[in-house]
Amino acid sequence: MDRTEEAAPPPLRVGLIGYGLAGSVFHSPLIASTEGLTLDSVVTANPERRAQVHAEHGSSMRTLATTRELFARADALDLVVVASPNRTHYALARQALEAGLPVVVDKPLAGTVAEAQQLASLAAERGLMLSAFHNRRWDNDFRTVRALLADGALGGEVRRFESRYERWRPGLKGGWRESGDPAEAGGLLYDLGSHLVDQALTLFGPATSIYAESDVRRTGAEADDDTFIALTHADGVRSHLWVSAVAAQLGPRFRVLGSEAAYVKDGLDPQEAALREGARPVPGQRWGVEPESAWGTLGDLEARRPVPTLDGDYPAYYAGIVTALREGAPPPVTAHEAVATIRVLEAARTSALEARVVTTDLA
């Protein structure tokens, strides 16, 4: 029989832990729309969220109240996705690996470098895939920045990379993300900061010098809500990264300064908003599309031109997971890369607490 006529292998069965923002908005829709994956079961003890699972994935979708029930079915699964609060990432990922299952962990991989390294070592020892969900590598604007740098459109040298996730949220929302308990790994540094640091390291490689300022601005807040990080990369590029919940007017999402031109981009990638509204990626159809009015500009003070923004592509992450599990390729975000991001976050926290520059070899 011709290979083209061979039956496709059965889809990989995924157990999803958590159905809050990460599980319901990002992971479950992307898993369900990825060829080669099927959502087998969802762990959530919350009755409302269990009802939401059934409403969104059908009444026959298996819901479990505890992770113990999930790991009791380890032989019936091919992948575990950890989309629960940050404080649980290390313990649950470790349990999955010890049960012989590959793991995707929502960012950050763990709360500390030591924990992240332990997970990476355990995965390597067991020969299991371990990946962190740094989906913002597939934001439309970040994909555009990468393409411009690859084409040399800014000149032969990038001098400064500026990146922001700023919001205007003067009131508190509550929940573990705003907790001051270090065990929660909450606050903007470990939340949105994870994305910004990962993006900077992806573009320019390891950082050897880290300086950070981290503040708690809002009345009643416990965790950082206004943080700045400055990185000096080994190749000399400087990255300036801002995360804030108290920006009454927003700065540009990206400003990349090169030796011959600059690229400036406002606004946010549309994929999260689309997923929140119930839209889903469909194979063969465009996704993450941005209107021309939102395009960034490239040039200098004398001449600038709009640059079409590449489409966003969150589906590429889980497509890469399928390839990694089927063919043994590296996952789209490796454990080593996830550990490197946490090294920078940990150094940034030290810098902010001790008001000093942290110099270290992060290669």
mmCIF file of C-alpha atoms in Angstrom:
data_model
loop_
_atom_site.group_PDB
_atom_site.id
_atom_site.type_symbol
_atom_site.label_atom_id
_atom_site.label_comp_id
_atom_site.label_asym_id
_atom_site.label_seq_id
_atom_site.Cartn_x
_atom_site.Cartn_y
_atom_site.Cartn_z
ATOM 1 C CA MET A 1 0.000 0.000 0.000
ATOM 2 C CA ASP A 2 1.274 3.479 -0.912
ATOM 3 C CA ARG A 3 2.443 5.467 2.123
ATOM 4 C CA THR A 4 0.061 8.272 1.177
ATOM 5 C CA GLU A 5 -2.793 5.802 1.675
ATOM 6 C CA GLU A 6 -1.710 4.660 5.127
ATOM 7 C CA ALA A 7 -4.081 5.514 7.919
ATOM 8 C CA ALA A 8 -3.054 8.439 10.068
ATOM 9 C CA PRO A 9 -1.871 7.466 13.546
ATOM 10 C CA PRO A 10 -4.433 7.892 16.313
ATOM 11 C CA PRO A 11 -4.385 11.327 17.933
ATOM 12 C CA LEU A 12 -2.294 11.887 21.019
ATOM 13 C CA ARG A 13 -4.483 11.941 24.128
ATOM 14 C CA VAL A 14 -4.078 15.024 26.317
ATOM 15 C CA GLY A 15 -4.897 15.446 29.986
ATOM 16 C CA LEU A 16 -5.347 19.124 30.889
ATOM 17 C CA ILE A 17 -4.894 20.270 34.487
ATOM 18 C CA GLY A 18 -6.722 23.507 35.222
ATOM 19 C CA TYR A 19 -9.543 25.353 33.481
ATOM 20 C CA GLY A 20 -9.042 28.938 34.538
ATOM 21 C CA LEU A 21 -7.796 31.606 32.139
ATOM 22 C CA ALA A 22 -4.863 29.580 30.822
ATOM 23 C CA GLY A 23 -6.724 26.298 30.471
ATOM 24 C CA SER A 24 -9.994 27.588 29.038
ATOM 25 C CA VAL A 25 -8.820 30.474 26.838
ATOM 26 C CA PHE A 26 -5.483 29.210 25.540
ATOM 27 C CA HIS A 27 -4.751 25.521 26.003
ATOM 28 C CA SER A 28 -8.061 23.740 25.469
ATOM 29 C CA PRO A 29 -9.025 25.610 22.259
ATOM 30 C CA LEU A 30 -5.569 25.158 20.754
ATOM 31 C CA ILE A 31 -5.391 21.487 21.722
ATOM 32 C CA ALA A 32 -8.853 20.859 20.273
ATOM 33 C CA SER A 33 -7.956 22.555 16.980
ATOM 34 C CA THR A 34 -4.574 20.836 16.504
ATOM 35 C CA GLU A 35 -4.420 17.904 14.113
ATOM 36 C CA GLY A 36 -2.904 14.952 15.926
ATOM 37 C CA LEU A 37 -4.180 15.907 19.396
ATOM 38 C CA THR A 38 -7.388 15.133 21.227
ATOM 39 C CA LEU A 39 -8.465 16.495 24.575
ATOM 40 C CA ASP A 40 -9.062 13.393 26.675
ATOM 41 C CA SER A 41 -9.786 14.822 30.126
ATOM 42 C CA VAL A 42 -9.795 18.026 32.149
ATOM 43 C CA VAL A 43 -8.991 18.344 35.843
ATOM 44 C CA THR A 44 -10.952 20.981 37.735
ATOM 45 C CA ALA A 45 -12.721 20.743 41.076
ATOM 46 C CA ASN A 46 -14.792 23.861 40.388
ATOM 47 C CA PRO A 47 -18.398 22.878 39.474
ATOM 48 C CA GLU A 48 -18.885 25.973 37.304
ATOM 49 C CA ARG A 49 -15.720 25.263 35.357
ATOM 50 C CA ARG A 50 -16.701 21.611 34.917
ATOM 51 C CA ALA A 51 -19.971 22.821 33.432
ATOM 52 C CA GLN A 52 -17.992 25.165 31.192
ATOM 53 C CA VAL A 53 -15.849 22.260 29.985
ATOM 54 C CA HIS A 54 -18.953 20.320 29.006
ATOM 55 C CA ALA A 55 -20.524 23.339 27.334
ATOM 56 C CA GLU A 56 -17.397 23.979 25.260
ATOM 57 C CA HIS A 57 -16.237 20.411 24.559
ATOM 58 C CA GLY A 58 -19.383 18.318 24.798
ATOM 59 C CA SER A 59 -21.191 16.550 27.614
ATOM 60 C CA SER A 60 -19.098 13.408 27.106
ATOM 61 C CA MET A 61 -15.803 15.187 27.879
ATOM 62 C CA ARG A 62 -14.210 13.531 30.895
ATOM 63 C CA THR A 63 -13.824 15.885 33.862
ATOM 64 C CA LEU A 64 -11.881 14.904 36.955
ATOM 65 C CA ALA A 65 -11.902 16.517 40.368
ATOM 66 C CA THR A 66 -8.307 15.686 41.324
ATOM 67 C CA THR A 67 -4.928 15.149 39.713
ATOM 68 C CA ARG A 68 -4.781 11.813 41.516
ATOM 69 C CA GLU A 69 -7.599 10.623 39.258
ATOM 70 C CA LEU A 70 -5.701 11.878 36.230
ATOM 71 C CA PHE A 71 -2.425 10.161 37.070
ATOM 72 C CA ALA A 72 -4.295 6.954 37.867
ATOM 73 C CA ARG A 73 -5.101 6.975 34.122
ATOM 74 C CA ALA A 74 -1.507 7.655 33.034
ATOM 75 C CA ASP A 75 -1.490 4.662 30.683
ATOM 76 C CA ALA A 76 -4.437 6.172 28.798
ATOM 77 C CA LEU A 77 -2.638 9.484 28.151
ATOM 78 C CA ASP A 78 0.145 10.652 25.856
ATOM 79 C CA LEU A 79 0.639 14.192 27.186
ATOM 80 C CA VAL A 80 -0.161 16.231 30.296
ATOM 81 C CA VAL A 81 -0.663 19.990 30.128
ATOM 82 C CA VAL A 82 -0.264 21.900 33.392
ATOM 83 C CA ALA A 83 -2.379 25.075 33.276
ATOM 84 C CA SER A 84 -2.939 25.492 37.006
ATOM 85 C CA PRO A 85 -1.666 28.326 39.273
ATOM 86 C CA ASN A 86 2.081 28.987 39.211
ATOM 87 C CA ARG A 87 2.701 27.545 42.683
ATOM 88 C CA THR A 88 1.633 24.099 41.417
ATOM 89 C CA HIS A 89 3.715 23.963 38.236
ATOM 90 C CA TYR A 90 6.756 22.237 39.684
ATOM 91 C CA ALA A 91 4.932 19.582 41.717
ATOM 92 C CA LEU A 92 2.463 18.664 38.973
ATOM 93 C CA ALA A 93 5.063 18.593 36.212
ATOM 94 C CA ARG A 94 7.235 16.368 38.378
ATOM 95 C CA GLN A 95 4.325 13.992 39.022
ATOM 96 C CA ALA A 96 3.636 13.790 35.300
ATOM 97 C CA LEU A 97 7.250 13.025 34.447
ATOM 98 C CA GLU A 98 7.457 10.427 37.204
ATOM 99 C CA ALA A 99 4.329 8.837 35.727
ATOM 100 C CA GLY A 100 6.182 8.546 32.406
ATOM 101 C CA LEU A 101 4.291 11.308 30.624
ATOM 102 C CA PRO A 102 5.599 14.190 28.487
ATOM 103 C CA VAL A 103 4.588 17.586 29.838
ATOM 104 C CA VAL A 104 3.672 21.064 28.647
ATOM 105 C CA VAL A 105 3.720 23.595 31.490
ATOM 106 C CA ASP A 106 2.160 27.017 31.220
ATOM 107 C CA LYS A 107 4.754 29.720 31.817
ATOM 108 C CA PRO A 108 6.720 30.045 33.995
ATOM 109 C CA LEU A 109 8.029 26.486 34.057
ATOM 110 C CA ALA A 110 8.563 26.724 37.831
ATOM 111 C CA GLY A 111 8.881 29.292 40.575
ATOM 112 C CA THR A 112 12.666 29.029 40.986
ATOM 113 C CA VAL A 113 15.713 28.161 38.922
ATOM 114 C CA ALA A 114 16.441 25.187 41.181
ATOM 115 C CA GLU A 115 12.986 23.717 40.597
ATOM 116 C CA ALA A 116 13.137 24.347 36.851
ATOM 117 C CA GLN A 117 16.539 22.660 36.601
ATOM 118 C CA GLN A 118 15.263 19.665 38.539
ATOM 119 C CA LEU A 119 12.392 19.273 36.094
ATOM 120 C CA ALA A 120 14.714 19.592 33.105
ATOM 121 C CA SER A 121 17.086 17.004 34.552
ATOM 122 C CA LEU A 122 14.279 14.581 35.356
ATOM 123 C CA ALA A 123 12.841 14.898 31.853
ATOM 124 C CA ALA A 124 16.254 14.250 30.323
ATOM 125 C CA GLU A 125 16.847 11.233 32.561
ATOM 126 C CA ARG A 126 13.475 9.755 31.630
ATOM 127 C CA GLY A 127 13.770 10.622 27.948
ATOM 128 C CA LEU A 128 10.553 12.628 28.106
ATOM 129 C CA MET A 129 9.589 15.863 26.412
ATOM 130 C CA LEU A 130 9.263 18.915 28.664
ATOM 131 C CA SER A 131 8.181 22.265 27.257
ATOM 132 C CA ALA A 132 6.934 25.603 28.581
ATOM 133 C CA PHE A 133 4.047 27.423 26.909
ATOM 134 C CA HIS A 134 5.745 30.659 25.870
ATOM 135 C CA ASN A 135 3.082 31.255 23.248
ATOM 136 C CA ARG A 136 3.991 34.929 22.772
ATOM 137 C CA ARG A 137 6.790 33.853 20.445
ATOM 138 C CA TRP A 138 3.931 33.421 17.967
ATOM 139 C CA ASP A 139 2.384 36.863 18.499
ATOM 140 C CA ASN A 140 1.934 38.627 15.178
ATOM 141 C CA ASP A 141 4.082 41.625 16.120
ATOM 142 C CA PHE A 142 6.916 39.507 17.533
ATOM 143 C CA ARG A 143 6.937 37.342 14.405
ATOM 144 C CA THR A 144 7.228 40.560 12.397
ATOM 145 C CA VAL A 145 10.158 41.796 14.496
ATOM 146 C CA ARG A 146 11.964 38.483 13.995
ATOM 147 C CA ALA A 147 11.434 38.689 10.247
ATOM 148 C CA LEU A 148 12.736 42.270 10.075
ATOM 149 C CA LEU A 149 15.844 41.340 12.044
ATOM 150 C CA ALA A 150 16.457 38.296 9.854
ATOM 151 C CA ASP A 151 16.208 40.503 6.758
ATOM 152 C CA GLY A 152 18.585 43.123 8.180
ATOM 153 C CA ALA A 153 15.909 45.783 7.718
ATOM 154 C CA LEU A 154 17.132 47.792 10.719
ATOM 155 C CA GLY A 155 20.772 47.736 9.670
ATOM 156 C CA GLY A 156 23.720 45.628 10.648
ATOM 157 C CA GLU A 157 23.428 46.377 14.355
ATOM 158 C CA VAL A 158 20.523 46.363 16.796
ATOM 159 C CA ARG A 159 21.270 48.820 19.560
ATOM 160 C CA ARG A 160 18.207 48.653 21.769
ATOM 161 C CA PHE A 161 15.121 46.487 21.972
ATOM 162 C CA GLU A 162 12.169 48.000 23.836
ATOM 163 C CA SER A 163 9.182 45.835 24.682
ATOM 164 C CA ARG A 164 6.104 46.582 26.789
ATOM 165 C CA TYR A 165 3.038 44.900 28.186
ATOM 166 C CA GLU A 166 1.271 47.839 29.783
ATOM 167 C CA ARG A 167 -2.297 48.055 31.040
ATOM 168 C CA TRP A 168 -4.495 50.519 32.866
ATOM 169 C CA ARG A 169 -5.994 48.554 35.755
ATOM 170 C CA PRO A 170 -6.008 50.899 38.750
ATOM 171 C CA GLY A 171 -8.303 48.557 40.691
ATOM 172 C CA LEU A 172 -7.347 45.141 42.052
ATOM 173 C CA LYS A 173 -8.901 41.982 40.618
ATOM 174 C CA GLY A 174 -7.819 39.658 43.428
ATOM 175 C CA GLY A 175 -6.644 36.066 43.101
ATOM 176 C CA TRP A 176 -3.271 34.383 43.324
ATOM 177 C CA ARG A 177 -1.707 36.526 40.582
ATOM 178 C CA GLU A 178 -1.893 39.535 42.928
ATOM 179 C CA SER A 179 -0.768 37.675 46.054
ATOM 180 C CA GLY A 180 2.368 38.801 47.811
ATOM 181 C CA ASP A 181 3.235 35.256 48.918
ATOM 182 C CA PRO A 182 6.517 34.370 47.150
ATOM 183 C CA ALA A 183 5.344 30.765 46.853
ATOM 184 C CA GLU A 184 2.603 31.891 44.467
ATOM 185 C CA ALA A 185 5.149 33.307 41.968
ATOM 186 C CA GLY A 186 2.556 35.974 41.244
ATOM 187 C CA GLY A 187 2.986 39.598 40.217
ATOM 188 C CA LEU A 188 3.703 40.977 36.789
ATOM 189 C CA LEU A 189 7.396 40.036 36.794
ATOM 190 C CA TYR A 190 6.606 36.318 36.661
ATOM 191 C CA ASP A 191 3.390 36.772 34.664
ATOM 192 C CA LEU A 192 3.793 39.073 31.675
ATOM 193 C CA GLY A 193 7.495 39.479 32.422
ATOM 194 C CA SER A 194 7.984 35.807 31.543
ATOM 195 C CA HIS A 195 6.878 36.551 27.994
ATOM 196 C CA LEU A 196 9.010 39.665 27.578
ATOM 197 C CA VAL A 197 12.155 37.997 28.882
ATOM 198 C CA ASP A 198 11.609 34.900 26.740
ATOM 199 C CA GLN A 199 11.128 37.067 23.659
ATOM 200 C CA ALA A 200 14.293 39.067 24.356
ATOM 201 C CA LEU A 201 16.384 35.931 24.902
ATOM 202 C CA THR A 202 14.909 34.353 21.767
ATOM 203 C CA LEU A 203 15.976 37.338 19.670
ATOM 204 C CA PHE A 204 19.345 38.217 21.164
ATOM 205 C CA GLY A 205 20.581 35.264 23.201
ATOM 206 C CA PRO A 206 21.765 35.077 26.812
ATOM 207 C CA ALA A 207 21.930 38.114 29.071
ATOM 208 C CA THR A 208 25.007 38.760 31.177
ATOM 209 C CA SER A 209 23.780 41.802 33.094
ATOM 210 C CA ILE A 210 20.350 42.354 34.661
ATOM 211 C CA TYR A 211 18.962 45.427 36.368
ATOM 212 C CA ALA A 212 15.364 45.744 37.553
ATOM 213 C CA GLU A 213 13.023 48.103 39.335
ATOM 214 C CA SER A 214 9.886 46.512 40.750
ATOM 215 C CA ASP A 215 7.163 48.431 42.556
ATOM 216 C CA VAL A 216 3.777 47.885 44.188
ATOM 217 C CA ARG A 217 1.798 50.957 43.156
ATOM 218 C CA ARG A 218 -1.879 50.258 43.790
ATOM 219 C CA THR A 219 -3.473 50.692 47.193
ATOM 220 C CA GLY A 220 -3.958 47.313 48.806
ATOM 221 C CA ALA A 221 -1.775 45.491 46.295
ATOM 222 C CA GLU A 222 0.768 42.935 47.501
ATOM 223 C CA ALA A 223 2.559 41.820 44.332
ATOM 224 C CA ASP A 224 4.556 43.902 41.860
ATOM 225 C CA ASP A 225 2.340 45.784 39.416
ATOM 226 C CA ASP A 226 4.893 48.132 37.826
ATOM 227 C CA THR A 227 8.228 46.603 36.846
ATOM 228 C CA PHE A 228 11.127 47.506 34.547
ATOM 229 C CA ILE A 229 13.941 45.176 33.478
ATOM 230 C CA ALA A 230 17.135 46.128 31.651
ATOM 231 C CA LEU A 231 19.167 43.330 30.072
ATOM 232 C CA THR A 232 22.586 43.504 28.478
ATOM 233 C CA HIS A 233 22.956 40.546 26.158
ATOM 234 C CA ALA A 234 26.215 38.767 25.501
ATOM 235 C CA ASP A 235 26.264 40.214 21.974
ATOM 236 C CA GLY A 236 25.970 43.777 23.316
ATOM 237 C CA VAL A 237 22.294 44.417 22.534
ATOM 238 C CA ARG A 238 20.362 46.089 25.348
ATOM 239 C CA SER A 239 16.765 45.089 26.041
ATOM 240 C CA HIS A 240 14.491 47.398 28.025
ATOM 241 C CA LEU A 241 11.324 45.658 29.177
ATOM 242 C CA TRP A 242 8.281 47.142 30.917
ATOM 243 C CA VAL A 243 5.293 45.428 32.538
ATOM 244 C CA SER A 244 2.692 47.573 34.243
ATOM 245 C CA ALA A 245 -0.908 47.606 35.416
ATOM 246 C CA VAL A 246 -0.835 51.351 36.114
ATOM 247 C CA ALA A 247 -0.076 52.883 32.723
ATOM 248 C CA ALA A 248 -2.839 55.420 32.063
ATOM 249 C CA GLN A 249 -1.424 55.895 28.557
ATOM 250 C CA LEU A 250 0.296 53.008 26.842
ATOM 251 C CA GLY A 251 3.740 53.098 25.261
ATOM 252 C CA PRO A 252 4.509 51.266 22.012
ATOM 253 C CA ARG A 253 4.395 47.499 22.189
ATOM 254 C CA PHE A 254 7.777 47.367 20.432
ATOM 255 C CA ARG A 255 10.422 49.949 19.589
ATOM 256 C CA VAL A 256 13.512 48.397 18.052
ATOM 257 C CA LEU A 257 16.397 50.759 17.330
ATOM 258 C CA GLY A 258 18.931 49.690 14.723
ATOM 259 C CA SER A 259 21.991 51.276 13.155
ATOM 260 C CA GLU A 260 20.042 52.305 10.031
ATOM 261 C CA ALA A 261 16.352 52.289 10.965
ATOM 262 C CA ALA A 262 13.843 51.725 13.733
ATOM 263 C CA TYR A 263 10.644 49.707 13.932
ATOM 264 C CA VAL A 264 7.778 50.944 16.107
ATOM 265 C CA LYS A 265 4.589 48.972 16.732
ATOM 266 C CA ASP A 266 1.568 49.820 18.885
ATOM 267 C CA GLY A 267 -1.295 47.650 20.055
ATOM 268 C CA LEU A 268 -1.583 43.991 21.009
ATOM 269 C CA ASP A 269 -1.686 40.774 19.050
ATOM 270 C CA PRO A 270 -5.375 39.911 18.394
ATOM 271 C CA GLN A 271 -5.256 36.190 19.155
ATOM 272 C CA GLU A 272 -6.027 36.302 22.882
ATOM 273 C CA ALA A 273 -9.005 38.591 22.315
ATOM 274 C CA ALA A 274 -10.291 36.305 19.571
ATOM 275 C CA LEU A 275 -9.967 33.202 21.763
ATOM 276 C CA ARG A 276 -11.723 34.957 24.642
ATOM 277 C CA GLU A 277 -14.600 35.779 22.306
ATOM 278 C CA GLY A 278 -14.958 32.151 21.268
ATOM 279 C CA ALA A 279 -13.193 32.232 17.907
ATOM 280 C CA ARG A 280 -11.120 29.163 17.085
ATOM 281 C CA PRO A 281 -8.297 28.492 14.615
ATOM 282 C CA VAL A 282 -9.422 26.489 11.594
ATOM 283 C CA PRO A 283 -6.824 24.595 9.533
ATOM 284 C CA GLY A 284 -6.411 26.200 6.147
ATOM 285 C CA GLN A 285 -7.921 29.519 7.185
ATOM 286 C CA ARG A 286 -6.028 32.664 8.192
ATOM 287 C CA TRP A 287 -5.760 33.325 11.901
ATOM 288 C CA GLY A 288 -4.301 36.148 13.983
ATOM 289 C CA VAL A 289 -4.878 38.659 11.172
ATOM 290 C CA GLU A 290 -4.366 42.355 11.858
ATOM 291 C CA PRO A 291 -5.883 45.266 9.888
ATOM 292 C CA GLU A 292 -3.614 47.616 7.963
ATOM 293 C CA SER A 293 -4.491 50.434 10.381
ATOM 294 C CA ALA A 294 -2.619 48.583 13.129
ATOM 295 C CA TRP A 295 0.613 47.951 11.212
ATOM 296 C CA GLY A 296 3.878 49.239 12.620
ATOM 297 C CA THR A 297 6.304 51.519 10.819
ATOM 298 C CA LEU A 298 9.913 51.117 9.729
ATOM 299 C CA GLY A 299 12.345 53.924 8.961
ATOM 300 C CA ASP A 300 13.904 57.058 10.412
ATOM 301 C CA LEU A 301 12.965 60.705 10.950
ATOM 302 C CA GLU A 302 13.125 61.457 7.235
ATOM 303 C CA ALA A 303 11.250 58.495 5.814
ATOM 304 C CA ARG A 304 8.993 55.825 7.302
ATOM 305 C CA ARG A 305 6.812 53.172 5.744
ATOM 306 C CA PRO A 306 4.144 50.855 7.154
ATOM 307 C CA VAL A 307 5.157 47.210 7.510
ATOM 308 C CA PRO A 308 2.472 44.534 7.052
ATOM 309 C CA THR A 309 2.189 42.570 10.278
ATOM 310 C CA LEU A 310 2.626 38.832 9.876
ATOM 311 C CA ASP A 311 -0.334 36.769 11.039
ATOM 312 C CA GLY A 312 -0.247 35.502 14.596
ATOM 313 C CA ASP A 313 0.239 31.759 14.904
ATOM 314 C CA TYR A 314 -0.479 30.276 18.326
ATOM 315 C CA PRO A 315 -1.512 26.999 16.624
ATOM 316 C CA ALA A 316 2.151 26.544 15.657
ATOM 317 C CA TYR A 317 3.057 25.790 19.277
ATOM 318 C CA TYR A 318 0.926 22.672 19.634
ATOM 319 C CA ALA A 319 1.676 21.616 16.062
ATOM 320 C CA GLY A 320 5.311 21.649 17.165
ATOM 321 C CA ILE A 321 4.421 19.557 20.210
ATOM 322 C CA VAL A 322 2.880 16.918 17.933
ATOM 323 C CA THR A 323 6.043 16.859 15.811
ATOM 324 C CA ALA A 324 8.214 16.557 18.920
ATOM 325 C CA LEU A 325 6.224 13.609 20.264
ATOM 326 C CA ARG A 326 5.796 11.848 16.925
ATOM 327 C CA GLU A 327 9.242 12.400 15.441
ATOM 328 C CA GLY A 328 11.515 13.117 18.397
ATOM 329 C CA ALA A 329 12.218 16.686 17.277
ATOM 330 C CA PRO A 330 12.929 19.352 19.917
ATOM 331 C CA PRO A 331 9.749 20.944 21.253
ATOM 332 C CA PRO A 332 8.928 24.498 20.138
ATOM 333 C CA VAL A 333 10.140 25.795 23.519
ATOM 334 C CA THR A 334 12.796 23.618 25.135
ATOM 335 C CA ALA A 335 13.301 23.022 28.835
ATOM 336 C CA HIS A 336 16.713 24.693 28.568
ATOM 337 C CA GLU A 337 15.118 27.842 27.160
ATOM 338 C CA ALA A 338 12.457 27.854 29.874
ATOM 339 C CA VAL A 339 15.146 27.552 32.573
ATOM 340 C CA ALA A 340 17.075 30.454 31.028
ATOM 341 C CA THR A 341 14.000 32.664 31.272
ATOM 342 C CA ILE A 342 13.531 31.840 34.958
ATOM 343 C CA ARG A 343 17.220 32.585 35.582
ATOM 344 C CA VAL A 344 16.658 36.108 34.310
ATOM 345 C CA LEU A 345 13.422 36.527 36.274
ATOM 346 C CA GLU A 346 15.126 35.371 39.460
ATOM 347 C CA ALA A 347 18.069 37.690 38.851
ATOM 348 C CA ALA A 348 15.667 40.563 38.155
ATOM 349 C CA ARG A 349 13.890 39.964 41.441
ATOM 350 C CA THR A 350 17.230 39.976 43.257
ATOM 351 C CA SER A 351 18.230 43.169 41.476
ATOM 352 C CA ALA A 352 15.000 44.921 42.440
ATOM 353 C CA LEU A 353 15.166 43.809 46.083
ATOM 354 C CA GLU A 354 18.822 44.706 46.523
ATOM 355 C CA ALA A 355 18.912 47.758 44.233
ATOM 356 C CA ARG A 356 21.927 46.532 42.297
ATOM 357 C CA VAL A 357 22.925 45.206 38.912
ATOM 358 C CA VAL A 358 23.200 41.434 38.814
ATOM 359 C CA THR A 359 26.013 40.250 36.577
ATOM 360 C CA THR A 360 26.085 36.597 35.681
ATOM 361 C CA ASP A 361 26.867 34.216 32.865
ATOM 362 C CA LEU A 362 23.502 32.941 31.698
ATOM 363 C CA ALA A 363 24.786 31.049 28.697
#
